[in-house]
PDB file of C-alpha atoms in Angstrom:
ATOM      1  CA  LEU J 394       0.059  -0.094   0.129  1.00  0.00           C
ATOM      2  CA  ASN J 395       1.883   3.368  -1.002  1.00  0.00           C
ATOM      3  CA  CYS J 396       0.822   6.929  -0.154  1.00  0.00           C
ATOM      4  CA  ASN J 397      -0.757   7.040  -4.141  1.00  0.00           C
ATOM      5  CA  ILE J 398      -2.882   3.926  -3.116  1.00  0.00           C
ATOM      6  CA  TYR J 399      -3.992   5.382  -0.057  1.00  0.00           C
ATOM      7  CA  LEU J 400      -4.879   8.495  -1.408  1.00  0.00           C
ATOM      8  CA  MET J 401      -7.228   7.198  -3.612  1.00  0.00           C
ATOM      9  CA  ILE J 402      -8.892   4.692  -0.774  1.00  0.00           C
ATOM     10  CA  MET J 403      -8.939   7.841   1.020  1.00  0.00           C
ATOM     11  CA  THR J 404     -10.948   9.487  -2.070  1.00  0.00           C
ATOM     12  CA  TYR J 405     -13.214   6.815  -2.860  1.00  0.00           C
ATOM     13  CA  GLN J 406     -14.208   4.753  -0.172  1.00  0.00           C
ATOM     14  CA  ASN J 407     -16.947   5.447   2.626  1.00  0.00           C
ATOM     15  CA  GLU J 408     -16.208   7.002   5.941  1.00  0.00           C
ATOM     16  CA  ARG J 409     -15.803   3.066   7.368  1.00  0.00           C
ATOM     17  CA  SER J 410     -13.977   1.844   5.028  1.00  0.00           C
ATOM     18  CA  HIS J 411     -11.898   5.568   5.275  1.00  0.00           C
ATOM     19  CA  SER J 412     -10.856   4.669   8.977  1.00  0.00           C
ATOM     20  CA  SER J 413      -9.640   1.035   7.966  1.00  0.00           C
ATOM     21  CA  ALA J 414      -7.410   2.591   5.271  1.00  0.00           C
ATOM     22  CA  LYS J 415      -6.171   5.328   7.586  1.00  0.00           C
ATOM     23  CA  TYR J 416      -5.687   2.513  10.349  1.00  0.00           C
ATOM     24  CA  GLU J 417      -3.251   0.150   7.397  1.00  0.00           C
ATOM     25  CA  PHE J 418      -1.359   2.973   6.058  1.00  0.00           C
ATOM     26  CA  LEU J 419      -0.272   3.916   9.671  1.00  0.00           C
ATOM     27  CA  GLU J 420       0.192   0.631  10.717  1.00  0.00           C
ATOM     28  CA  MET J 421       2.481  -0.340   7.297  1.00  0.00           C
ATOM     29  CA  LEU J 422       4.304   3.125   8.246  1.00  0.00           C
ATOM     30  CA  LEU J 423       4.698   2.332  11.477  1.00  0.00           C
ATOM     31  CA  GLU J 424       6.001  -1.356  10.833  1.00  0.00           C
ATOM     32  CA  ASN J 425       8.837   0.496   8.545  1.00  0.00           C
ATOM     33  CA  MET J 426      10.143   2.540  10.898  1.00  0.00           C
ATOM     34  CA  MET J 427       9.988  -0.163  13.428  1.00  0.00           C
ATOM     35  CA  SER J 428      11.837  -2.593  10.819  1.00  0.00           C
ATOM     36  CA  VAL J 429      14.564   0.002  10.229  1.00  0.00           C
ATOM     37  CA  ASN J 430      14.755   0.494  14.088  1.00  0.00           C
ATOM     38  CA  SER J 431      15.053  -3.245  14.721  1.00  0.00           C
ATOM     39  CA  ARG J 432      17.801  -3.598  11.792  1.00  0.00           C
ATOM     40  CA  ILE J 433      19.862  -0.797  13.105  1.00  0.00           C
ATOM     41  CA  VAL J 434      19.292  -2.521  16.648  1.00  0.00           C
ATOM     42  CA  LYS J 435      20.483  -5.803  15.807  1.00  0.00           C
ATOM     43  CA  GLU J 436      23.298  -4.502  13.184  1.00  0.00           C
ATOM     44  CA  ASN J 437      25.179  -2.778  15.753  1.00  0.00           C
ATOM     45  CA  GLY J 438      24.185  -5.238  19.206  1.00  0.00           C
ATOM     46  CA  LEU J 439      22.450  -2.277  20.749  1.00  0.00           C
ATOM     47  CA  SER J 440      19.143  -2.598  22.789  1.00  0.00           C
ATOM     48  CA  TYR J 441      16.228  -0.879  22.215  1.00  0.00           C
ATOM     49  CA  SER J 442      16.593   1.330  25.318  1.00  0.00           C
ATOM     50  CA  SER J 443      20.406   2.050  24.145  1.00  0.00           C
ATOM     51  CA  PHE J 444      18.878   3.213  20.623  1.00  0.00           C
ATOM     52  CA  PHE J 445      16.485   5.438  22.403  1.00  0.00           C
ATOM     53  CA  ILE J 446      19.152   6.979  24.400  1.00  0.00           C
ATOM     54  CA  LEU J 447      21.319   7.491  21.377  1.00  0.00           C
ATOM     55  CA  LYS J 448      18.280   9.408  19.858  1.00  0.00           C
ATOM     56  CA  TYR J 449      17.222  11.117  22.610  1.00  0.00           C
ATOM     57  CA  LEU J 450      20.987  12.433  22.951  1.00  0.00           C
ATOM     58  CA  ASN J 451      20.936  13.485  19.119  1.00  0.00           C
ATOM     59  CA  LEU J 452      17.776  15.498  19.733  1.00  0.00           C
ATOM     60  CA  HIS J 453      18.378  17.122  23.258  1.00  0.00           C
ATOM     61  CA  GLY J 454      21.823  17.318  23.651  1.00  0.00           C
ATOM     62  CA  SER J 455      24.303  16.252  26.295  1.00  0.00           C
ATOM     63  CA  GLN J 456      22.163  14.839  29.251  1.00  0.00           C
ATOM     64  CA  ASN J 457      23.094  14.080  32.990  1.00  0.00           C
ATOM     65  CA  LEU J 458      22.124  10.091  34.783  1.00  0.00           C
ATOM     66  CA  THR J 459      19.503  11.922  36.571  1.00  0.00           C
ATOM     67  CA  ALA J 460      17.827  13.158  33.618  1.00  0.00           C
ATOM     68  CA  LEU J 461      18.748  10.283  31.292  1.00  0.00           C
ATOM     69  CA  SER J 462      17.009   8.200  34.319  1.00  0.00           C
ATOM     70  CA  ASN J 463      14.060  10.321  35.249  1.00  0.00           C
ATOM     71  CA  ILE J 464      13.669  10.154  30.591  1.00  0.00           C
ATOM     72  CA  MET J 465      13.594   6.697  30.733  1.00  0.00           C
ATOM     73  CA  GLY J 466      11.736   6.113  33.708  1.00  0.00           C
ATOM     74  CA  THR J 467      14.477   3.665  35.359  1.00  0.00           C
ATOM     75  CA  SER J 468      16.848   3.497  38.187  1.00  0.00           C
ATOM     76  CA  LYS J 469      20.733   5.015  37.960  1.00  0.00           C
ATOM     77  CA  PRO J 470      22.171   1.944  38.118  1.00  0.00           C
ATOM     78  CA  SER J 471      20.355   0.596  34.685  1.00  0.00           C
ATOM     79  CA  ILE J 472      20.976   4.098  33.214  1.00  0.00           C
ATOM     80  CA  THR J 473      24.804   3.108  33.932  1.00  0.00           C
ATOM     81  CA  SER J 474      24.867   0.197  32.479  1.00  0.00           C
ATOM     82  CA  LEU J 475      23.201   1.195  29.198  1.00  0.00           C
ATOM     83  CA  ILE J 476      25.712   4.075  29.273  1.00  0.00           C
ATOM     84  CA  ASP J 477      28.761   1.545  30.071  1.00  0.00           C
ATOM     85  CA  GLY J 478      27.501  -0.515  26.612  1.00  0.00           C
ATOM     86  CA  LEU J 479      27.516   2.606  24.794  1.00  0.00           C
ATOM     87  CA  VAL J 480      30.625   3.988  25.686  1.00  0.00           C
ATOM     88  CA  ARG J 481      32.474   0.693  24.839  1.00  0.00           C
ATOM     89  CA  LYS J 482      30.876   0.859  21.502  1.00  0.00           C
ATOM     90  CA  GLY J 483      32.019   4.211  21.164  1.00  0.00           C
ATOM     91  CA  MET J 484      28.637   5.455  20.240  1.00  0.00           C
ATOM     92  CA  VAL J 485      28.906   7.843  23.744  1.00  0.00           C
ATOM     93  CA  GLU J 486      31.235   9.539  25.922  1.00  0.00           C
ATOM     94  CA  ARG J 487      31.326  10.730  29.610  1.00  0.00           C
ATOM     95  CA  VAL J 488      32.074  14.134  29.637  1.00  0.00           C
ATOM     96  CA  SER J 489      33.089  15.689  33.341  1.00  0.00           C
ATOM     97  CA  SER J 490      31.123  18.760  35.041  1.00  0.00           C
ATOM     98  CA  SER J 491      33.182  21.778  35.066  1.00  0.00           C
ATOM     99  CA  ASP J 492      31.415  22.997  37.962  1.00  0.00           C
ATOM    100  CA  ASP J 493      31.378  19.176  40.181  1.00  0.00           C
ATOM    101  CA  ARG J 494      34.038  16.876  39.597  1.00  0.00           C
ATOM    102  CA  ARG J 495      31.614  14.245  40.879  1.00  0.00           C
ATOM    103  CA  MET J 496      29.238  14.786  37.938  1.00  0.00           C
ATOM    104  CA  TYR J 497      29.652  14.221  34.370  1.00  0.00           C
ATOM    105  CA  TYR J 498      27.321  14.547  31.188  1.00  0.00           C
ATOM    106  CA  VAL J 499      26.749  11.751  28.886  1.00  0.00           C
ATOM    107  CA  VAL J 500      27.321  13.110  25.054  1.00  0.00           C
ATOM    108  CA  ILE J 501      26.769  11.662  21.744  1.00  0.00           C
ATOM    109  CA  SER J 502      29.898  10.763  19.780  1.00  0.00           C
ATOM    110  CA  ASN J 503      30.230  11.281  16.125  1.00  0.00           C
ATOM    111  CA  GLU J 504      30.053   7.697  16.045  1.00  0.00           C
ATOM    112  CA  GLY J 505      26.540   7.833  17.480  1.00  0.00           C
ATOM    113  CA  LYS J 506      25.449  10.498  15.313  1.00  0.00           C
ATOM    114  CA  ALA J 507      26.515   8.546  12.265  1.00  0.00           C
ATOM    115  CA  LEU J 508      24.078   5.773  13.562  1.00  0.00           C
ATOM    116  CA  ILE J 509      21.241   7.806  13.687  1.00  0.00           C
ATOM    117  CA  ARG J 510      22.002   9.475  10.647  1.00  0.00           C
ATOM    118  CA  LYS J 511      21.865   6.059   8.874  1.00  0.00           C
ATOM    119  CA  SER J 512      18.761   4.952  10.134  1.00  0.00           C
ATOM    120  CA  ARG J 513      17.291   8.266   8.929  1.00  0.00           C
ATOM    121  CA  GLU J 514      18.679   8.035   5.411  1.00  0.00           C
ATOM    122  CA  ILE J 515      17.125   4.502   5.696  1.00  0.00           C
ATOM    123  CA  LEU J 516      13.868   6.061   6.716  1.00  0.00           C
ATOM    124  CA  MET J 517      14.250   8.708   3.908  1.00  0.00           C
ATOM    125  CA  GLU J 518      14.667   6.441   1.028  1.00  0.00           C
ATOM    126  CA  ILE J 519      11.770   4.491   2.223  1.00  0.00           C
ATOM    127  CA  GLY J 520       9.477   7.384   2.591  1.00  0.00           C
ATOM    128  CA  SER J 521      10.209   9.085  -0.497  1.00  0.00           C
ATOM    129  CA  SER J 522       9.386   6.185  -2.865  1.00  0.00           C
ATOM    130  CA  MET J 523       6.385   5.573  -0.840  1.00  0.00           C
ATOM    131  CA  PHE J 524       5.594   9.272  -0.826  1.00  0.00           C
ATOM    132  CA  GLU J 525       6.460  10.231  -4.951  1.00  0.00           C
ATOM    133  CA  GLY J 526       3.544  12.306  -6.362  1.00  0.00           C
ATOM    134  CA  VAL J 527       2.155  13.221  -3.616  1.00  0.00           C
ATOM    135  CA  ASP J 528       0.868  16.858  -2.485  1.00  0.00           C
ATOM    136  CA  GLU J 529       3.477  18.702  -0.005  1.00  0.00           C
ATOM    137  CA  SER J 530       0.720  19.823   2.458  1.00  0.00           C
ATOM    138  CA  CYS J 531      -0.277  15.806   2.899  1.00  0.00           C
ATOM    139  CA  ILE J 532       3.256  14.738   3.305  1.00  0.00           C
ATOM    140  CA  LYS J 533       3.646  17.506   5.993  1.00  0.00           C
ATOM    141  CA  ARG J 534       0.254  16.311   7.924  1.00  0.00           C
ATOM    142  CA  ILE J 535       1.770  12.997   7.882  1.00  0.00           C
ATOM    143  CA  ILE J 536       4.524  13.653   8.867  1.00  0.00           C
ATOM    144  CA  ALA J 537       3.526  15.377  11.778  1.00  0.00           C
ATOM    145  CA  ASN J 538       1.520  12.274  12.841  1.00  0.00           C
ATOM    146  CA  LEU J 539       4.608  10.093  12.628  1.00  0.00           C
ATOM    147  CA  VAL J 540       6.529  12.114  15.207  1.00  0.00           C
ATOM    148  CA  LYS J 541       3.665  11.905  17.307  1.00  0.00           C
ATOM    149  CA  ILE J 542       3.073   8.230  16.631  1.00  0.00           C
ATOM    150  CA  ASP J 543       6.972   7.840  17.090  1.00  0.00           C
ATOM    151  CA  GLU J 544       6.888   9.475  20.275  1.00  0.00           C
ATOM    152  CA  ILE J 545       3.932   7.422  21.507  1.00  0.00           C
ATOM    153  CA  ASN J 546       6.027   4.233  20.391  1.00  0.00           C
ATOM    154  CA  ASN J 547       8.783   5.663  22.567  1.00  0.00           C
ATOM    155  CA  LEU J 548       6.702   5.933  25.695  1.00  0.00           C
ATOM    156  CA  ILE J 549       5.533   2.199  25.023  1.00  0.00           C
ATOM    157  CA  ASN J 550       8.991   0.894  24.620  1.00  0.00           C
ATOM    158  CA  ARG J 551      10.156   2.788  27.743  1.00  0.00           C
ATOM    159  CA  GLU J 552       6.861   1.314  29.659  1.00  0.00           C
ATOM    160  CA  ALA J 553       7.833  -2.201  28.231  1.00  0.00           C
ATOM    161  CA  GLY J 554      11.365  -1.683  29.309  1.00  0.00           C
ATOM    162  CA  VAL J 555      12.183  -2.425  25.793  1.00  0.00           C
TER     163      VAL J 555
END
């Protein structure tokens, strides 16, 4: 089901089928996103939690353990273990605080940024083929909804401890 077919379905089917087509389309997009994330996670020996931390650091910048612990909804020892693994893989670095030597920040490394960039490039390839010939305003609405879906997906993964 590509975007062009989806738009035709949306235009010509009744409201009940319309809802079903929306659901099928969003389900397909989510499956593609999760498939890409799963592939990246598996190829790089990461957990979903570690990958989420990388994505979060890439988006929000350096964080301390307390902030990451709160965001992930888990204990500091659990976050420390995840960070240790990411440091060993060269995905993040620990940077000492200039204000307090006992405290440090976790910063995404160039290798971690490259991994996030790679996952985005794969998603962009999938998206560009799906949205070929689709109106720009439609694409913007879909992207806004995908951002919401990604946020919900991340929340579900965190709650499930994935």
